[in-house]
PDB file of C-alpha atoms and ligand atoms in Angstrom:
ATOM      1  CA  UNK A 130     -20.976 107.509 118.439  1.00  0.00           C
ATOM      2  CA  UNK A 131     -24.126 107.164 116.447  1.00  0.00           C
ATOM      3  CA  UNK A 132     -26.458 104.534 115.133  1.00  0.00           C
ATOM      4  CA  UNK A 133     -26.562 104.950 111.370  1.00  0.00           C
ATOM      5  CA  UNK A 134     -29.474 104.313 109.040  1.00  0.00           C
ATOM      6  CA  UNK A 135     -29.327 100.869 107.452  1.00  0.00           C
ATOM      7  CA  UNK A 136     -30.295 100.790 103.773  1.00  0.00           C
ATOM      8  CA  UNK A 137     -32.334  97.863 102.525  1.00  0.00           C
ATOM      9  CA  UNK A 138     -32.724  95.389  99.667  1.00  0.00           C
ATOM     10  CA  UNK A 139     -33.432  97.247  96.440  1.00  0.00           C
ATOM     11  CA  UNK A 140     -31.105 100.152  97.192  1.00  0.00           C
ATOM     12  CA  UNK A 141     -28.503 100.284  94.386  1.00  0.00           C
ATOM     13  CA  UNK A 142     -25.731 101.043  96.887  1.00  0.00           C
ATOM     14  CA  UNK A 143     -25.972  97.443  98.090  1.00  0.00           C
ATOM     15  CA  UNK A 144     -25.028  96.183  94.622  1.00  0.00           C
ATOM     16  CA  UNK A 145     -21.725  97.988  94.267  1.00  0.00           C
ATOM     17  CA  UNK A 146     -18.311  96.358  94.246  1.00  0.00           C
ATOM     18  CA  UNK A 147     -16.838  98.540  96.994  1.00  0.00           C
ATOM     19  CA  UNK A 148     -13.463 100.278  96.968  1.00  0.00           C
ATOM     20  CA  UNK A 149     -10.492  99.357  99.138  1.00  0.00           C
ATOM     21  CA  UNK A 150      -9.854 101.330 102.301  1.00  0.00           C
ATOM     22  CA  UNK A 151      -6.764 103.512 101.995  1.00  0.00           C
ATOM     23  CA  UNK A 152      -4.876 105.172 104.797  1.00  0.00           C
ATOM     24  CA  UNK A 153      -6.579 104.837 108.173  1.00  0.00           C
ATOM     25  CA  UNK A 154      -8.189 108.088 109.389  1.00  0.00           C
ATOM     26  CA  UNK A 155     -10.157 109.316 112.431  1.00  0.00           C
ATOM     27  CA  UNK A 156     -13.250 109.351 110.180  1.00  0.00           C
ATOM     28  CA  UNK A 157     -12.794 105.635 109.500  1.00  0.00           C
ATOM     29  CA  UNK A 158     -12.349 104.954 113.220  1.00  0.00           C
ATOM     30  CA  UNK A 159     -15.617 106.802 113.824  1.00  0.00           C
ATOM     31  CA  UNK A 160     -17.306 104.769 111.106  1.00  0.00           C
ATOM     32  CA  UNK A 161     -16.107 101.531 112.759  1.00  0.00           C
ATOM     33  CA  UNK A 162     -17.522 102.639 116.108  1.00  0.00           C
ATOM     34  CA  UNK A 163     -20.802 103.577 114.466  1.00  0.00           C
ATOM     35  CA  UNK A 164     -20.978 100.239 112.666  1.00  0.00           C
ATOM     36  CA  UNK A 165     -20.547  98.336 115.942  1.00  0.00           C
ATOM     37  CA  UNK A 166     -23.180 100.526 117.556  1.00  0.00           C
ATOM     38  CA  UNK A 167     -25.583 100.103 114.647  1.00  0.00           C
ATOM     39  CA  UNK A 168     -25.181  96.307 114.620  1.00  0.00           C
ATOM     40  CA  UNK A 169     -25.841  96.228 118.361  1.00  0.00           C
ATOM     41  CA  UNK A 170     -28.895  98.485 118.109  1.00  0.00           C
ATOM     42  CA  UNK A 171     -30.343  96.394 115.291  1.00  0.00           C
ATOM     43  CA  UNK A 172     -29.394  93.093 116.960  1.00  0.00           C
ATOM     44  CA  UNK A 173     -27.158  91.996 114.110  1.00  0.00           C
ATOM     45  CA  UNK A 174     -23.978  89.940 114.435  1.00  0.00           C
ATOM     46  CA  UNK A 175     -22.220  92.150 111.944  1.00  0.00           C
ATOM     47  CA  UNK A 176     -22.653  94.909 109.418  1.00  0.00           C
ATOM     48  CA  UNK A 177     -20.772  96.140 106.378  1.00  0.00           C
ATOM     49  CA  UNK A 178     -20.099  99.777 105.429  1.00  0.00           C
ATOM     50  CA  UNK A 179     -22.183  99.544 102.209  1.00  0.00           C
ATOM     51  CA  UNK A 180     -25.216  98.853 104.417  1.00  0.00           C
ATOM     52  CA  UNK A 181     -24.957 102.387 105.785  1.00  0.00           C
ATOM     53  CA  UNK A 182     -24.413 103.737 102.271  1.00  0.00           C
ATOM     54  CA  UNK A 183     -20.621 103.841 102.294  1.00  0.00           C
ATOM     55  CA  UNK A 184     -19.053 101.748  99.548  1.00  0.00           C
ATOM     56  CA  UNK A 185     -15.785 100.859 101.216  1.00  0.00           C
ATOM     57  CA  UNK A 186     -14.306  97.425 101.897  1.00  0.00           C
ATOM     58  CA  UNK A 187     -14.972  97.679 105.603  1.00  0.00           C
ATOM     59  CA  UNK A 188     -17.193  95.602 107.887  1.00  0.00           C
ATOM     60  CA  UNK A 189     -17.503  94.623 111.529  1.00  0.00           C
ATOM     61  CA  UNK A 190     -18.427  91.326 113.167  1.00  0.00           C
ATOM     62  CA  UNK A 191     -19.274  90.778 116.822  1.00  0.00           C
ATOM     63  CA  UNK A 192     -20.804  87.415 117.637  1.00  0.00           C
ATOM     64  CA  UNK A 193     -20.894  88.365 121.330  1.00  0.00           C
ATOM     65  CA  UNK A 194     -23.338  91.238 120.621  1.00  0.00           C
ATOM     66  CA  UNK A 195     -21.317  93.731 122.643  1.00  0.00           C
ATOM     67  CA  UNK A 196     -20.655  91.353 125.561  1.00  0.00           C
ATOM     68  CA  UNK A 197     -17.001  90.636 124.850  1.00  0.00           C
ATOM     69  CA  UNK A 198     -14.747  93.382 123.403  1.00  0.00           C
ATOM     70  CA  UNK A 199     -12.133  90.746 122.512  1.00  0.00           C
ATOM     71  CA  UNK A 200     -14.497  89.256 119.973  1.00  0.00           C
ATOM     72  CA  UNK A 201     -15.052  92.470 118.039  1.00  0.00           C
ATOM     73  CA  UNK A 202     -13.556  92.027 114.600  1.00  0.00           C
ATOM     74  CA  UNK A 203     -12.935  94.790 112.075  1.00  0.00           C
ATOM     75  CA  UNK A 204     -12.640  93.573 108.504  1.00  0.00           C
ATOM     76  CA  UNK A 205     -10.588  95.894 106.283  1.00  0.00           C
ATOM     77  CA  UNK A 206     -10.092  94.997 102.618  1.00  0.00           C
ATOM     78  CA  UNK A 207     -10.742  91.358 103.579  1.00  0.00           C
ATOM     79  CA  UNK A 208     -10.341  88.469 101.192  1.00  0.00           C
ATOM     80  CA  UNK A 209     -11.247  84.835 101.685  1.00  0.00           C
ATOM     81  CA  UNK A 210      -8.144  82.807 100.907  1.00  0.00           C
ATOM     82  CA  UNK A 211      -9.282  79.343 101.980  1.00  0.00           C
ATOM     83  CA  UNK A 212     -12.565  77.570 102.581  1.00  0.00           C
ATOM     84  CA  UNK A 213     -13.163  74.137 104.076  1.00  0.00           C
ATOM     85  CA  UNK A 214     -16.211  71.932 104.323  1.00  0.00           C
ATOM     86  CA  UNK A 215     -19.763  73.169 104.410  1.00  0.00           C
ATOM     87  CA  UNK A 216     -22.516  74.027 106.863  1.00  0.00           C
ATOM     88  CA  UNK A 217     -26.211  74.526 106.417  1.00  0.00           C
ATOM     89  CA  UNK A 218     -28.098  76.946 108.611  1.00  0.00           C
ATOM     90  CA  UNK A 219     -30.397  79.945 108.776  1.00  0.00           C
ATOM     91  CA  UNK A 220     -29.105  83.333 107.731  1.00  0.00           C
ATOM     92  CA  UNK A 221     -30.511  86.834 107.949  1.00  0.00           C
ATOM     93  CA  UNK A 222     -29.398  90.360 107.139  1.00  0.00           C
ATOM     94  CA  UNK A 223     -30.120  93.809 108.589  1.00  0.00           C
ATOM     95  CA  UNK A 224     -30.710  95.008 105.022  1.00  0.00           C
ATOM     96  CA  UNK A 225     -33.343  92.317 104.420  1.00  0.00           C
ATOM     97  CA  UNK A 226     -35.421  92.640 107.594  1.00  0.00           C
ATOM     98  CA  UNK A 227     -37.854  89.885 108.447  1.00  0.00           C
ATOM     99  CA  UNK A 228     -36.247  87.269 106.216  1.00  0.00           C
ATOM    100  CA  UNK A 229     -34.337  84.247 107.482  1.00  0.00           C
ATOM    101  CA  UNK A 230     -33.479  81.506 105.047  1.00  0.00           C
ATOM    102  CA  UNK A 231     -31.353  78.388 105.208  1.00  0.00           C
ATOM    103  CA  UNK A 232     -28.183  78.813 103.180  1.00  0.00           C
ATOM    104  CA  UNK A 233     -25.126  76.644 102.685  1.00  0.00           C
ATOM    105  CA  UNK A 234     -21.776  78.218 103.550  1.00  0.00           C
ATOM    106  CA  UNK A 235     -18.246  76.897 104.111  1.00  0.00           C
ATOM    107  CA  UNK A 236     -17.747  75.460 107.599  1.00  0.00           C
ATOM    108  CA  UNK A 237     -14.368  77.080 107.934  1.00  0.00           C
ATOM    109  CA  UNK A 238     -12.724  80.045 106.235  1.00  0.00           C
ATOM    110  CA  UNK A 239      -9.404  81.778 106.365  1.00  0.00           C
ATOM    111  CA  UNK A 240      -9.493  85.515 105.655  1.00  0.00           C
ATOM    112  CA  UNK A 241      -6.596  87.735 104.694  1.00  0.00           C
ATOM    113  CA  UNK A 242      -7.350  90.992 106.469  1.00  0.00           C
ATOM    114  CA  UNK A 243      -5.655  94.366 106.712  1.00  0.00           C
ATOM    115  CA  UNK A 244      -5.096  95.890 110.107  1.00  0.00           C
ATOM    116  CA  UNK A 245      -5.615  99.588 110.744  1.00  0.00           C
ATOM    117  CA  UNK A 246      -1.852 100.212 110.537  1.00  0.00           C
ATOM    118  CA  UNK A 247      -1.659  98.717 107.050  1.00  0.00           C
ATOM    119  CA  UNK A 248      -0.107  95.384 108.045  1.00  0.00           C
ATOM    120  CA  UNK A 249      -1.878  92.130 107.177  1.00  0.00           C
ATOM    121  CA  UNK A 250      -3.211  89.351 109.340  1.00  0.00           C
ATOM    122  CA  UNK A 251      -4.980  86.069 108.737  1.00  0.00           C
ATOM    123  CA  UNK A 252      -8.225  85.422 110.553  1.00  0.00           C
ATOM    124  CA  UNK A 253      -9.806  82.026 110.930  1.00  0.00           C
ATOM    125  CA  UNK A 254     -13.486  81.486 111.383  1.00  0.00           C
ATOM    126  CA  UNK A 255     -15.465  78.331 111.993  1.00  0.00           C
ATOM    127  CA  UNK A 256     -19.195  77.656 112.057  1.00  0.00           C
ATOM    128  CA  UNK A 257     -21.160  80.858 112.787  1.00  0.00           C
ATOM    129  CA  UNK A 258     -18.051  83.030 112.526  1.00  0.00           C
ATOM    130  CA  UNK A 259     -17.249  81.551 109.094  1.00  0.00           C
ATOM    131  CA  UNK A 260     -20.816  82.297 108.039  1.00  0.00           C
ATOM    132  CA  UNK A 261     -20.552  85.886 109.319  1.00  0.00           C
ATOM    133  CA  UNK A 262     -17.262  86.497 107.490  1.00  0.00           C
ATOM    134  CA  UNK A 263     -18.690  85.145 104.216  1.00  0.00           C
ATOM    135  CA  UNK A 264     -21.876  87.183 104.614  1.00  0.00           C
ATOM    136  CA  UNK A 265     -20.097  90.483 105.331  1.00  0.00           C
ATOM    137  CA  UNK A 266     -17.488  90.009 102.610  1.00  0.00           C
ATOM    138  CA  UNK A 267     -20.334  89.337 100.152  1.00  0.00           C
ATOM    139  CA  UNK A 268     -21.742  92.782 101.035  1.00  0.00           C
ATOM    140  CA  UNK A 269     -18.431  94.335  99.983  1.00  0.00           C
ATOM    141  CA  UNK A 270     -18.787  92.638  96.582  1.00  0.00           C
ATOM    142  CA  UNK A 271     -22.340  93.899  96.200  1.00  0.00           C
ATOM    143  CA  UNK A 272     -24.027  90.607  97.034  1.00  0.00           C
ATOM    144  CA  UNK A 273     -26.934  89.941  99.396  1.00  0.00           C
ATOM    145  CA  UNK A 274     -27.576  86.461 100.799  1.00  0.00           C
ATOM    146  CA  UNK A 275     -30.999  86.282  99.143  1.00  0.00           C
ATOM    147  CA  UNK A 276     -29.251  86.441  95.769  1.00  0.00           C
ATOM    148  CA  UNK A 277     -27.929  82.892  96.234  1.00  0.00           C
ATOM    149  CA  UNK A 278     -31.369  81.450  95.646  1.00  0.00           C
ATOM    150  CA  UNK A 279     -32.850  80.586  92.268  1.00  0.00           C
ATOM    151  CA  UNK A 280     -35.504  82.780  90.603  1.00  0.00           C
ATOM    152  CA  UNK A 281     -38.540  80.911  91.961  1.00  0.00           C
ATOM    153  CA  UNK A 282     -37.419  80.871  95.585  1.00  0.00           C
ATOM    154  CA  UNK A 283     -36.178  84.427  95.261  1.00  0.00           C
ATOM    155  CA  UNK A 284     -39.555  85.631  94.076  1.00  0.00           C
ATOM    156  CA  UNK A 285     -41.205  83.963  97.063  1.00  0.00           C
ATOM    157  CA  UNK A 286     -38.753  85.659  99.393  1.00  0.00           C
ATOM    158  CA  UNK A 287     -39.316  88.993  97.693  1.00  0.00           C
ATOM    159  CA  UNK A 288     -43.067  88.687  98.087  1.00  0.00           C
ATOM    160  CA  UNK A 289     -42.718  87.838 101.771  1.00  0.00           C
ATOM    161  CA  UNK A 290     -40.291  90.729 102.217  1.00  0.00           C
ATOM    162  CA  UNK A 291     -42.628  93.246 100.605  1.00  0.00           C
ATOM    163  CA  UNK A 292     -45.589  91.955 102.581  1.00  0.00           C
ATOM    164  CA  UNK A 293     -43.622  92.355 105.809  1.00  0.00           C
ATOM    165  CA  UNK A 294     -42.762  95.934 104.994  1.00  0.00           C
ATOM    166  CA  UNK A 295     -46.288  97.088 104.329  1.00  0.00           C
TER     167      UNK A 295
HETATM  168 NI1   NI B 445     -26.093  91.467 105.794  1.00  0.00          NI
END
């Protein structure tokens, strides 16, 4: 297992519409393990493959931060099929370090997700889990959470981000 390098805002690989995962392989299993380890090391609740430079529709979510194996979720070719309500709360991203901004998300989502064996399941997420699913699935479509804001707010965020990194 290995912690992988997380690429950050501005890297073109974060803007790609990623490709579907095909047949499950030992390499993919290794990638999943590395993603969990990387999220844990960086204190994130989840991470998507594009954030380590691999443009595949694959992401992991673990709201328990390694405390509860039963809560580890692997998203494979996921698709949001239903959203309900809305929630407003702070959001951050390992690829945009130092930035936390309040963003509206659905309160509840249903996600069509592929299992490793190729069969499909439906996952339900509420509150923080719904937010995490939306956030990670956005990564697979090449979208960062800071891109939801208008140009003025985005410029402010960008300035703060660059200042932080100096
Ligand atoms: Ni993120």
